[in-house]
Short mmCIF file of C-alpha atoms and ligand atoms in Angstrom, two decimals:
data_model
loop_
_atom_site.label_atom_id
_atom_site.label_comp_id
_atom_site.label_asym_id
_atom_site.label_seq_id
_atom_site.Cartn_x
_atom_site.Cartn_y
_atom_site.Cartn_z
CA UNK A 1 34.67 41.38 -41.40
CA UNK A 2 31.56 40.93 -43.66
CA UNK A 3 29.70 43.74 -44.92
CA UNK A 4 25.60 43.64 -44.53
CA UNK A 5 24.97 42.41 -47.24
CA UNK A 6 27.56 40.23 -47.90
CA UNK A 7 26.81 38.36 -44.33
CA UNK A 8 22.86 38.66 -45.73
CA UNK A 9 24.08 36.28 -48.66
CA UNK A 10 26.37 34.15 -46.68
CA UNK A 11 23.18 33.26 -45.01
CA UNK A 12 20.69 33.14 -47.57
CA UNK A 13 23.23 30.74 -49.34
CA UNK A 14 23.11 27.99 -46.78
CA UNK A 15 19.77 27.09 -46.30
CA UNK A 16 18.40 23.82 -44.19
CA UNK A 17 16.33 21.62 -45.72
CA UNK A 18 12.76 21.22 -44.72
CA UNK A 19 10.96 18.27 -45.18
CA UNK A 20 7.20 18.09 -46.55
CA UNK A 21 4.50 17.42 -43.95
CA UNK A 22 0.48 16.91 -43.84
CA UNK A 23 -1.37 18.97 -41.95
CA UNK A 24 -5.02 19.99 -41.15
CA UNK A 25 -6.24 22.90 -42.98
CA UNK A 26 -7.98 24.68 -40.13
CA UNK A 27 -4.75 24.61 -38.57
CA UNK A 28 -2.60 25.60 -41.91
CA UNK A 29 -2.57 29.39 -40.92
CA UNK A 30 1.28 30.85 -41.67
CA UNK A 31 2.67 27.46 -43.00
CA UNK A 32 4.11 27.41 -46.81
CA UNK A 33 1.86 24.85 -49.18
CA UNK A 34 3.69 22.57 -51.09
CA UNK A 35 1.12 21.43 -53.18
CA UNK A 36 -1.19 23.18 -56.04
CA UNK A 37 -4.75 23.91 -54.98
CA UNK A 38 -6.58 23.08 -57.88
CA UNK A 39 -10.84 23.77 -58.45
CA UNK A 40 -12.31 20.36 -58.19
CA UNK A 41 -15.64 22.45 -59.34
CA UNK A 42 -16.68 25.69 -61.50
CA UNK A 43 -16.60 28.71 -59.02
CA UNK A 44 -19.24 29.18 -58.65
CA UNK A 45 -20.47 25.34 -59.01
CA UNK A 46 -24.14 26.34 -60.45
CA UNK A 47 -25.80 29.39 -61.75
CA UNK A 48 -26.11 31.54 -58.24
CA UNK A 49 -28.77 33.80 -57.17
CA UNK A 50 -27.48 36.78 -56.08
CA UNK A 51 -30.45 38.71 -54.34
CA UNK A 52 -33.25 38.15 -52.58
CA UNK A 53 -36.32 38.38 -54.83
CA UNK A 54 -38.35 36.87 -57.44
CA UNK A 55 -36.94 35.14 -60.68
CA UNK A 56 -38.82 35.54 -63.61
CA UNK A 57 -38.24 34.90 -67.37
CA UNK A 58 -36.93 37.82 -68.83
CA UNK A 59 -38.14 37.50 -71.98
CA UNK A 60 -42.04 37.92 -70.40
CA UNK A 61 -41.12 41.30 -68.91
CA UNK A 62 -39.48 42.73 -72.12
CA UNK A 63 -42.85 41.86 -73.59
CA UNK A 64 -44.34 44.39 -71.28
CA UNK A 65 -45.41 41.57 -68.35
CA UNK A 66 -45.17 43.62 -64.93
CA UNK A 67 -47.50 41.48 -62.98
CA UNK A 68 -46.60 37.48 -62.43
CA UNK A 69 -48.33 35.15 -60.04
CA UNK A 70 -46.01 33.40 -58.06
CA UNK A 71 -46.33 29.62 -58.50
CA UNK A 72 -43.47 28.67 -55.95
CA UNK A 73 -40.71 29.93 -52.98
CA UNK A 74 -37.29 28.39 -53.83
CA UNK A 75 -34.78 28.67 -50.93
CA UNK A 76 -30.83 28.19 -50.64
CA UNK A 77 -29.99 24.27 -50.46
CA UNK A 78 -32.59 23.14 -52.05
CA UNK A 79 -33.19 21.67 -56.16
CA UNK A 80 -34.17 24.01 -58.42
CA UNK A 81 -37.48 24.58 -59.12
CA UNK A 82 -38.75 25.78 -62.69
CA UNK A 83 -40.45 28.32 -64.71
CA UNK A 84 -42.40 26.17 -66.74
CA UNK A 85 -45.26 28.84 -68.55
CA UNK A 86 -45.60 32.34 -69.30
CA UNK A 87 -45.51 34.82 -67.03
CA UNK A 88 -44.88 33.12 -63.52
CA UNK A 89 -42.66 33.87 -60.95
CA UNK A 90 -40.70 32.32 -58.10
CA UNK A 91 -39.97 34.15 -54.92
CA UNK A 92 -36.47 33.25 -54.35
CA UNK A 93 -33.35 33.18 -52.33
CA UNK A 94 -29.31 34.54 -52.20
CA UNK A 95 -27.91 31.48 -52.73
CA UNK A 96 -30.35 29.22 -54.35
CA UNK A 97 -29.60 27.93 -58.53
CA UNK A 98 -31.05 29.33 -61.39
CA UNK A 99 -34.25 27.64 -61.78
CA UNK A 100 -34.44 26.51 -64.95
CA UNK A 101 -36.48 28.48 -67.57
CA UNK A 102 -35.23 31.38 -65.52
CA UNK A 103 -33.40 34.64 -66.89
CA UNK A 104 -33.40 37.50 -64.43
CA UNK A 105 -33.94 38.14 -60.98
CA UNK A 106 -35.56 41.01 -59.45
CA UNK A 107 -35.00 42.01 -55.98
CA UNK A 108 -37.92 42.76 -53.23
CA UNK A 109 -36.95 46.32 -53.11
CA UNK A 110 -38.52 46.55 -56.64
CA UNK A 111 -41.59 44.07 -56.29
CA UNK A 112 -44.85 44.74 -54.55
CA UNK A 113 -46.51 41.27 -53.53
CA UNK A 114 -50.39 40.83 -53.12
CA UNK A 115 -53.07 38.12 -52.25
CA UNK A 116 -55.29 38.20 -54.41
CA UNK A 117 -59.28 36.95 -53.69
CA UNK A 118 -58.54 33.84 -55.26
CA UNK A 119 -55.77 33.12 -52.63
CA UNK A 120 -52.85 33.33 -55.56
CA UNK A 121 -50.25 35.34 -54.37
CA UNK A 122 -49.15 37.96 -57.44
CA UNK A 123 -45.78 40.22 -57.18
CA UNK A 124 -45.69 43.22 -59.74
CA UNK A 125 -42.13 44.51 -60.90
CA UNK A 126 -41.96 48.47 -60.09
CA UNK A 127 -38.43 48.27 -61.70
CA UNK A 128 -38.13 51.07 -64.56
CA UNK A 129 -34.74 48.81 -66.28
CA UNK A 130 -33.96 44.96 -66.24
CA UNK A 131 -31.31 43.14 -68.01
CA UNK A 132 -30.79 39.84 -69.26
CA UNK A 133 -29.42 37.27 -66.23
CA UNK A 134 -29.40 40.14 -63.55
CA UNK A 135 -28.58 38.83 -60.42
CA UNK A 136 -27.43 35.70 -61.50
CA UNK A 137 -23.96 34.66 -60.80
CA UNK A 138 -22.85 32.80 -63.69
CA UNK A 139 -21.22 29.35 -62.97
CA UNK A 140 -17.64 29.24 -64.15
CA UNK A 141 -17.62 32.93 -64.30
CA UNK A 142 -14.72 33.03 -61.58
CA UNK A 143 -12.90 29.56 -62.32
CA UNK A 144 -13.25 26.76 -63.86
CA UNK A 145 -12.97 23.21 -62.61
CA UNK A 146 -9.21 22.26 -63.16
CA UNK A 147 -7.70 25.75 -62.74
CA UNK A 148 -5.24 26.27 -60.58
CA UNK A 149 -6.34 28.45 -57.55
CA UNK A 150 -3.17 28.25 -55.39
CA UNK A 151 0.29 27.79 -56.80
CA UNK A 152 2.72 25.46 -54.73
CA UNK A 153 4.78 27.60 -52.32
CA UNK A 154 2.54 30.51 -51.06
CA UNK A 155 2.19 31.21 -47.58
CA UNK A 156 -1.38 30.25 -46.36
CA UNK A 157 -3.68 32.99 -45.26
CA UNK A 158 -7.25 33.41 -44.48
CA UNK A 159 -8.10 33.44 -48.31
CA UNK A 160 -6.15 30.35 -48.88
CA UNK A 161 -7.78 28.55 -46.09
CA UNK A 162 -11.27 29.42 -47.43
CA UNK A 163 -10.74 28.08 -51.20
CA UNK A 164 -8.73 25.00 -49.98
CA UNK A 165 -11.45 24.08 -47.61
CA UNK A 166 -14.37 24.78 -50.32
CA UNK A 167 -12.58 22.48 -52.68
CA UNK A 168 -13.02 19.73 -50.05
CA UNK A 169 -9.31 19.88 -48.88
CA UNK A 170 -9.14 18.72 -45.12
CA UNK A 171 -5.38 18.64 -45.19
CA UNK A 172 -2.54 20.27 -47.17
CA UNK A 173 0.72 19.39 -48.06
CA UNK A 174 3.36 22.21 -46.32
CA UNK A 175 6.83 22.82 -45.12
CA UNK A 176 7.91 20.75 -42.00
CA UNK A 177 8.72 23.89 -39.22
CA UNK A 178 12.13 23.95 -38.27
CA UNK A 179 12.86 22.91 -34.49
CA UNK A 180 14.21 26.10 -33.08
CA UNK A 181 16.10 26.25 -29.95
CA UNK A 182 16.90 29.37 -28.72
CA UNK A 183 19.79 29.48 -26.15
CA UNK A 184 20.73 32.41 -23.84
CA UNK A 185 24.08 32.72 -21.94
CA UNK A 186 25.60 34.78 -19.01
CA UNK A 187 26.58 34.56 -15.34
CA UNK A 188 25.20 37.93 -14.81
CA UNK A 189 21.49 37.37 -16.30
CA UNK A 190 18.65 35.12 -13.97
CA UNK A 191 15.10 34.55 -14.44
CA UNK A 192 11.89 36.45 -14.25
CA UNK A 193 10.42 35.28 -10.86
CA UNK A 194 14.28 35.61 -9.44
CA UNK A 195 15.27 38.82 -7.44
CA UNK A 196 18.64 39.64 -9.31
CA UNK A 197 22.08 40.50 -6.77
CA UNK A 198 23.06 44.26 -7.51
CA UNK A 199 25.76 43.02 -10.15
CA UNK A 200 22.76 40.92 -11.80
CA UNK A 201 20.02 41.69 -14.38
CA UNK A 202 16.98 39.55 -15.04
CA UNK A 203 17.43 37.90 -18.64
CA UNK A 204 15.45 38.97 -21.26
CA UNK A 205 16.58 38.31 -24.73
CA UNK A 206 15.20 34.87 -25.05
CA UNK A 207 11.88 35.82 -23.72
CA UNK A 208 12.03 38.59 -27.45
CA UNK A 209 13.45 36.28 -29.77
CA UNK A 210 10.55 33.31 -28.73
CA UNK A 211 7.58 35.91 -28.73
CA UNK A 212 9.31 37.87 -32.53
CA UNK A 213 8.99 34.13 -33.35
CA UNK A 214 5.58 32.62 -31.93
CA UNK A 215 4.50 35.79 -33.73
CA UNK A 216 5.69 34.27 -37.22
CA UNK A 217 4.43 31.09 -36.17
CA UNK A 218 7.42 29.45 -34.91
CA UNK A 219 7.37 27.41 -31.25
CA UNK A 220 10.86 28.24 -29.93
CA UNK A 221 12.27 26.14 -26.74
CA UNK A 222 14.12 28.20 -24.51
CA UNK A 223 17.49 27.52 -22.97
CA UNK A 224 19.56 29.41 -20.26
CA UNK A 225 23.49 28.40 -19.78
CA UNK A 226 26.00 29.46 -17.32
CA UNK A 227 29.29 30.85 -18.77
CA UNK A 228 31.19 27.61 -18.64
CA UNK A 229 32.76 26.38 -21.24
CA UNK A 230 32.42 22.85 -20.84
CA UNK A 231 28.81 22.99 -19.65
CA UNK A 232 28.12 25.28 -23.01
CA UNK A 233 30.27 22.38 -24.93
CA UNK A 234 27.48 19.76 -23.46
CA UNK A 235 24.49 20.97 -23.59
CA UNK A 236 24.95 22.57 -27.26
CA UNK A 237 26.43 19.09 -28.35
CA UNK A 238 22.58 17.68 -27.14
CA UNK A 239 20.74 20.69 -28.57
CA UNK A 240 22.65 20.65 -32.03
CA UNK A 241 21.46 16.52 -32.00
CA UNK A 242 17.87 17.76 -31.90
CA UNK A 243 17.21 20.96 -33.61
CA UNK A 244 17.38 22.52 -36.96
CA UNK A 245 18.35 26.32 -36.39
CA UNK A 246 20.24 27.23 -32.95
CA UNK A 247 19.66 30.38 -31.74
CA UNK A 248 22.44 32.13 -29.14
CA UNK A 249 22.27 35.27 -27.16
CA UNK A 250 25.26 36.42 -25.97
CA UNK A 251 29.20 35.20 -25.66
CA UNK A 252 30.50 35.96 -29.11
CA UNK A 253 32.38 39.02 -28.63
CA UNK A 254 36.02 39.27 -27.10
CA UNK A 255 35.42 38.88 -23.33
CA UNK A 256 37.36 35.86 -21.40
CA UNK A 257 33.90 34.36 -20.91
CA UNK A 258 32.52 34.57 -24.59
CA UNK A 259 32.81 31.28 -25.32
CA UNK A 260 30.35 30.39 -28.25
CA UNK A 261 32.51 30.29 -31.19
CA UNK A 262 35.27 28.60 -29.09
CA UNK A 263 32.75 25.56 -28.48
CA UNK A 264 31.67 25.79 -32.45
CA UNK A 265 34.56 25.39 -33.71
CA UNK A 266 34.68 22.58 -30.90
CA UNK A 267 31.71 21.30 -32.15
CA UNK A 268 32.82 21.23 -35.56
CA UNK A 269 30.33 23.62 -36.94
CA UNK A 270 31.92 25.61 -39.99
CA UNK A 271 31.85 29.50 -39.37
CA UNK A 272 30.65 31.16 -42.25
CA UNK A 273 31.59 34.58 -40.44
CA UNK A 274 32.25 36.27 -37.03
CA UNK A 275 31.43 39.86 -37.18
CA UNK A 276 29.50 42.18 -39.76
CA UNK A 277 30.55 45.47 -40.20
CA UNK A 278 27.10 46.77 -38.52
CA UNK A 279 25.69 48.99 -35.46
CA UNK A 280 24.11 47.13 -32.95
CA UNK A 281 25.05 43.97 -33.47
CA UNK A 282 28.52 43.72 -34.73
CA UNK A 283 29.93 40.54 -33.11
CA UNK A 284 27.49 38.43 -34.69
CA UNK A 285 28.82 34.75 -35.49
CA UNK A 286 27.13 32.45 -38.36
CA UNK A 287 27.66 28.88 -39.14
CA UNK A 288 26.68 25.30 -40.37
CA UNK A 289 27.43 21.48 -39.17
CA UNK A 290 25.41 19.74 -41.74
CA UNK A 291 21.94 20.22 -41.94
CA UNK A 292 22.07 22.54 -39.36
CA UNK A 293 22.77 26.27 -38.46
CA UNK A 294 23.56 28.35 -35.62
CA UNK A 295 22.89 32.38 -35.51
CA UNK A 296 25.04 33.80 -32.43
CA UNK A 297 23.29 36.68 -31.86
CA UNK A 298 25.31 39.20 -29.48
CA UNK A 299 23.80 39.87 -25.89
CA UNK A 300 23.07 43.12 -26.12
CA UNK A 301 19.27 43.11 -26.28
CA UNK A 302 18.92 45.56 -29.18
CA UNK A 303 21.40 44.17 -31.28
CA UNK A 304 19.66 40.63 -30.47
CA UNK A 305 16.74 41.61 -32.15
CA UNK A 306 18.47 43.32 -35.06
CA UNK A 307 20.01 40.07 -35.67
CA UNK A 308 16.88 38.44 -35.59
CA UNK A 309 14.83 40.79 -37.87
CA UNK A 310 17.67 41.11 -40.38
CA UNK A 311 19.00 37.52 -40.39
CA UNK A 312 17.08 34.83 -38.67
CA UNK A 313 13.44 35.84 -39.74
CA UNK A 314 14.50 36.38 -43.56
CA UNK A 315 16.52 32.96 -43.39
CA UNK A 316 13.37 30.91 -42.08
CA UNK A 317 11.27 32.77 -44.26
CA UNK A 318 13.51 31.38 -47.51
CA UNK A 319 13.87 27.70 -46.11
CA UNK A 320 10.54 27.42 -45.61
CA UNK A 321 9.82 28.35 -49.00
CA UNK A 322 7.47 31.62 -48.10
CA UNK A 323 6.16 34.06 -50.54
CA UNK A 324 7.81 37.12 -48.65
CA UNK A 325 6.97 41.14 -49.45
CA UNK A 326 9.16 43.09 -51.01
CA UNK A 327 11.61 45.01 -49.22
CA UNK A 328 10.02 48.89 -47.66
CA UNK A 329 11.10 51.69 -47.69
CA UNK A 330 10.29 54.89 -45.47
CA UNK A 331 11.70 58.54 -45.64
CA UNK A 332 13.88 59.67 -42.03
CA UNK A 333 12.55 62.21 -40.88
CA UNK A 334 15.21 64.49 -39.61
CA UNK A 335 18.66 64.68 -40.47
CA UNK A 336 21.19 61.93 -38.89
CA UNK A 337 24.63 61.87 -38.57
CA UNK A 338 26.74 58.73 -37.87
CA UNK A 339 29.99 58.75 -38.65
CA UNK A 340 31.57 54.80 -38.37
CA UNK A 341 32.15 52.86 -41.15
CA UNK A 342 29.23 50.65 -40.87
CA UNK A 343 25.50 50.31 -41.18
CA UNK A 344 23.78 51.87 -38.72
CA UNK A 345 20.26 50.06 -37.76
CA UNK A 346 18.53 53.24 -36.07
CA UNK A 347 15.66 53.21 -34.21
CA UNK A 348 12.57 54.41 -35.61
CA UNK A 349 9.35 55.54 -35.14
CA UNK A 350 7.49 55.48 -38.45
CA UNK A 351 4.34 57.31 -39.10
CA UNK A 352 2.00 57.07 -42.47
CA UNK A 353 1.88 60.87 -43.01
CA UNK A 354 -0.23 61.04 -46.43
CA UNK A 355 0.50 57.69 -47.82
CA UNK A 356 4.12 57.81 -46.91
CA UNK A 357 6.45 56.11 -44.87
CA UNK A 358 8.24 58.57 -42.41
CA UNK A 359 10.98 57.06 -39.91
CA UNK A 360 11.30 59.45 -37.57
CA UNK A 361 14.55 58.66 -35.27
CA UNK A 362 14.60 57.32 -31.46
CA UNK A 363 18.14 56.71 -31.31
CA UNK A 364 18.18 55.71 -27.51
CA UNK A 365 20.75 54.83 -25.72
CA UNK A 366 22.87 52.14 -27.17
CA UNK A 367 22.28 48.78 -28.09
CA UNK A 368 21.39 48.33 -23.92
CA UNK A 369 18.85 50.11 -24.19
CA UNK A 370 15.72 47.60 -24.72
CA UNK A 371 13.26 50.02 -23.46
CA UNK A 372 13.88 52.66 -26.10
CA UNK A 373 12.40 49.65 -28.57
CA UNK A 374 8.68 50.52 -26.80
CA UNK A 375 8.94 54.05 -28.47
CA UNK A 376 9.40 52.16 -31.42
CA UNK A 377 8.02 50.05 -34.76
CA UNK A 378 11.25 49.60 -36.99
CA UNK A 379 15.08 49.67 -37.58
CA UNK A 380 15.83 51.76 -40.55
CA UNK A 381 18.86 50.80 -42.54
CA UNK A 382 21.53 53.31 -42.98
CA UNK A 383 24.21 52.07 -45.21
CA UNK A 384 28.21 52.13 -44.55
CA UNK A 385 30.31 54.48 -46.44
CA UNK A 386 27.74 57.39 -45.86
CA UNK A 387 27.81 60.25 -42.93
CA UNK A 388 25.08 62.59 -43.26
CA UNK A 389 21.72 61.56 -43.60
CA UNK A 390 19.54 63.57 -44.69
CA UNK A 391 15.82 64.38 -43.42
CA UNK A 392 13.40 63.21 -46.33
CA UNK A 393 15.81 60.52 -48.04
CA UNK A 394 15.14 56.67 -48.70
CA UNK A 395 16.31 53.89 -47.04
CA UNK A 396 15.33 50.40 -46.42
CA UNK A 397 12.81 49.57 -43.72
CA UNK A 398 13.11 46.40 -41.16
CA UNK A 399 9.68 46.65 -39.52
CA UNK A 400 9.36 44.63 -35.99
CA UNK A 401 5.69 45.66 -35.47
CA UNK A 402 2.72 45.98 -38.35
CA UNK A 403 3.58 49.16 -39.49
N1 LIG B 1 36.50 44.57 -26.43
C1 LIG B 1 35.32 44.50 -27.03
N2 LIG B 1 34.23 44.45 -26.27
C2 LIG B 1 33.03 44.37 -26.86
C3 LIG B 1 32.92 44.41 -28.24
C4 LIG B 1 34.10 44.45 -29.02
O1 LIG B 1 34.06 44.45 -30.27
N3 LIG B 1 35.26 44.50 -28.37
N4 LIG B 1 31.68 44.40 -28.81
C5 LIG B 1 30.64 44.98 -28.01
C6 LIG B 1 29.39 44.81 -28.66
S1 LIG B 1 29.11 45.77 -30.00
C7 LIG B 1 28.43 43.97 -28.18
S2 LIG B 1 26.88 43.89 -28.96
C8 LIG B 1 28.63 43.13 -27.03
C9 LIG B 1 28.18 41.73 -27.40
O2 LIG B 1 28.83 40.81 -26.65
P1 LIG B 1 28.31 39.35 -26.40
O3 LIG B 1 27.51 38.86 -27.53
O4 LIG B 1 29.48 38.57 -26.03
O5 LIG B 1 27.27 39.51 -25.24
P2 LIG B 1 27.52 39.47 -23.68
O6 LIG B 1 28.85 40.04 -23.39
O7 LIG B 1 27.22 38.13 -23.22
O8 LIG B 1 26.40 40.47 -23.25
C10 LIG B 1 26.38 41.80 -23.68
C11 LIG B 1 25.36 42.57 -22.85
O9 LIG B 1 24.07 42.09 -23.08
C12 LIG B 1 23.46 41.61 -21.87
N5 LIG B 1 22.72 40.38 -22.16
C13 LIG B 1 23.24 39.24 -22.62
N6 LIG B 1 22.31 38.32 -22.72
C14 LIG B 1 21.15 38.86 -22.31
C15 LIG B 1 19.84 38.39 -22.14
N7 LIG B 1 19.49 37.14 -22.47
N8 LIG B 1 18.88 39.23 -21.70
C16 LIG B 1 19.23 40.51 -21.37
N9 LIG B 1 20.47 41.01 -21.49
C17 LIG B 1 21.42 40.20 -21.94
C18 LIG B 1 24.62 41.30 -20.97
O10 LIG B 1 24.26 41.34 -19.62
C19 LIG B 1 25.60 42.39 -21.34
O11 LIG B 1 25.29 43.60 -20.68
O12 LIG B 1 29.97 43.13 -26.64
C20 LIG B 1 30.57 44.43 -26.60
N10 LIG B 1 31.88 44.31 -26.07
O1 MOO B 2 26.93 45.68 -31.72
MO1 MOO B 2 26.87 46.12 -30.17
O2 MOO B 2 25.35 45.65 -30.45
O3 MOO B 2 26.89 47.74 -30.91
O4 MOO B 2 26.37 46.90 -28.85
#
């Protein structure tokens, strides 16, 4: 039986391979570039006005000039305009270039505007300070054209999105999404709008594992089969044909009717392991047929969605080439005693309590017990060969809600 972290490697060690594909930027949220965004322009592209106000020449007010008679209005969009003679101004706009001949820009707050008899409109600086090129956003001053803005491989966000699109990128280059099928099994489980016989239960895992994934951007299609073996043989023989990562839910432990890693081994698909020395989720089963993987998750809905936040989630988020977070940690927040030889994924609620992390147990009932997960955000990660756990110690963090 594999420890945590050895299964944890076993997986990491067998990726999929992904396959590059174009897509629209607007619609790039979550997906992994494979490309370098590069500036096709200085950031910012022009000197930029900053404030809303009247650009002057600086040297005429460091001469002692306080009143200038506004020859012109230059808006955002439009050419720059110029500062041609002494002591003239130009009521201008946030956003507009640096008219040329221009050094400083002085916002309304600070300038009193008048009509004079003549009809000239004058504006009079009640500013105390300037400096040279106030309010002017120098171009270049962020990037320069060339530089490279995004590095190949990050995961797009909003930030992304915003300097690919204002370097005139309609698509980007990103990893292909693997085809997910997600597979549940079980005589006893039947669907949502069913009423279930007394020795039923209405099925839920699949219904958690496609709405953990949506939630990382993956479409799942869902699957429910009967417990018979050759039926499971079938229609995993058609789903294995047309998807990249296989998701199961249920039949890998030692009942008569847990017949998943019969039909793999059926199927041909190597096992890389059956079991990891963990609580929930202990009967897990991981393996490869080519360029493909399957993740038998055990039924038990708690230690389905262990499975899924330890294994499947980290394993997608390596083959598809994602800049991931590093691993968090919170403190538990009362003492905890478990005393099997294995790692222990408890369920916690955790709390920021002054900048901190505190897990604060809901053990629940056993890996059955799916509704204890509503009282919850995260699994905490208490490692084999340790007993007593102490209130205030350290341990890895496997958060299944923004925490
Ligand atoms: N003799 C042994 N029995 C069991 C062992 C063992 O080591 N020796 N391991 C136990 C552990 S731990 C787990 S976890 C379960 C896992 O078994 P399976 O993966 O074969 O899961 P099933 O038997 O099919 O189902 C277990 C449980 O979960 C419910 N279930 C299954 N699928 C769903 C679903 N889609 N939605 C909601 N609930 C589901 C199912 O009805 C069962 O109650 O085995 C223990 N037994
Ligand atoms: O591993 Mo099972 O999930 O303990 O119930």
């Amino acid at each position: 039986m594999k420890s945590v972290d050895e299964a944890t490697r076993v997986i990491l060690d067998h990726p999929i391979d992904l396959e590059v594909e174009t897509c629209s930027t607007s619609k790039a949220l979550g997906r992994t570039l494979r490309e370098e965004i590069k500036a096709d322009r200085d950031f910012p592209p022009f000197d930029r006005v900053t404030m809303d106000g009247i650009a002057i020449n600086y040297e005429d007010w460091k001469k002692g000039q306080t009143k200038f008679l506004v020859t012109g209005v230059q808006t955002a969009g439009s050419p720059p305009l110029e500062i041609a003679v002494a002591n003239v101004a130009l009521e201008i706009m946030t956003g507009a270039m640096r008219p040329e001949g221009a050094s400083a820009v002085v916002p309304v707050e600070e300038v009193v505007f008048e009509e004079a008899q003549d009809g000239q409109r004058y504006a009079t600086i009640t500013a105390e300070v300037l400096t040279l090129n106030q309010n002017i956003h120098q171009q270049g001053k962020d990037r320069k054209a060339g530089d490279v803005l995004v590095p190949a491989n990050t995961t797009i966000d909003h930030a992304e999105i915003a300097v690919a699109v204002t370097v005139g990128k309609t698509e980007l280059k990103v990893t292909c999404q693997p085809k997910v099928a997600i597979v549940s099994t079980g005589n006893e489980l039947v669907d949502t709008h069913e009423t279930p016989a007394p020795y039923q239960i209405r099925r839920s895992n699949s219904y958690a594992l496609s709405a953990a994934l949506a939630n990382r951007g993956i479409q799942a299609q869902l699957w429910h089969l009967p417990d018979d073996q050759t039926l499971i043989e079938e229609q995993l023989t058609s789903i294995f044909h047309e998807f990249d990562i296989i998701i199961t839910s249920g039949g890998v432990s030692k009942g008569k009717k847990d017949y998943v890693p019969t039909v793999m081994k059926q199927l041909n698909v190597e096992k890389l392991f059956h079991r990891v020395k963990q609580r929930p989720g202990k009967p897990m089963w991981f393996g490869k047929k080519g360029n493909k993987v399957l993740f038998g998750l055990p039924g038990n809905p708690v230690s389905t969605l262990v499975g899924l936040f330890k294994y499947v989630i980290p394993y997608l988020d390596k083959i598809e080439g994602r800049t991931t977070s590093p691993v968090r940690y919170a403190k538990l927040g009362q003492d905890f005693k478990f005393d099997r030889n294995l790692t222990y994924f408890l369920s916690v609620n955790v709390i920021n309590k002054e900048g901190e992390l505190w897990a604060n147990p809901v053990p629940g009932h056993g890996s059955g017990d799916f509704a204890n997960l509503l009282e919850c955000n995260a699994f905490l990660e208490l490692s084999e060969n340790q007993q007593n756990f102490l209130a205030g110690s350290v341990y890895p963090l496997i958060p299944f809600r923004n925490i």
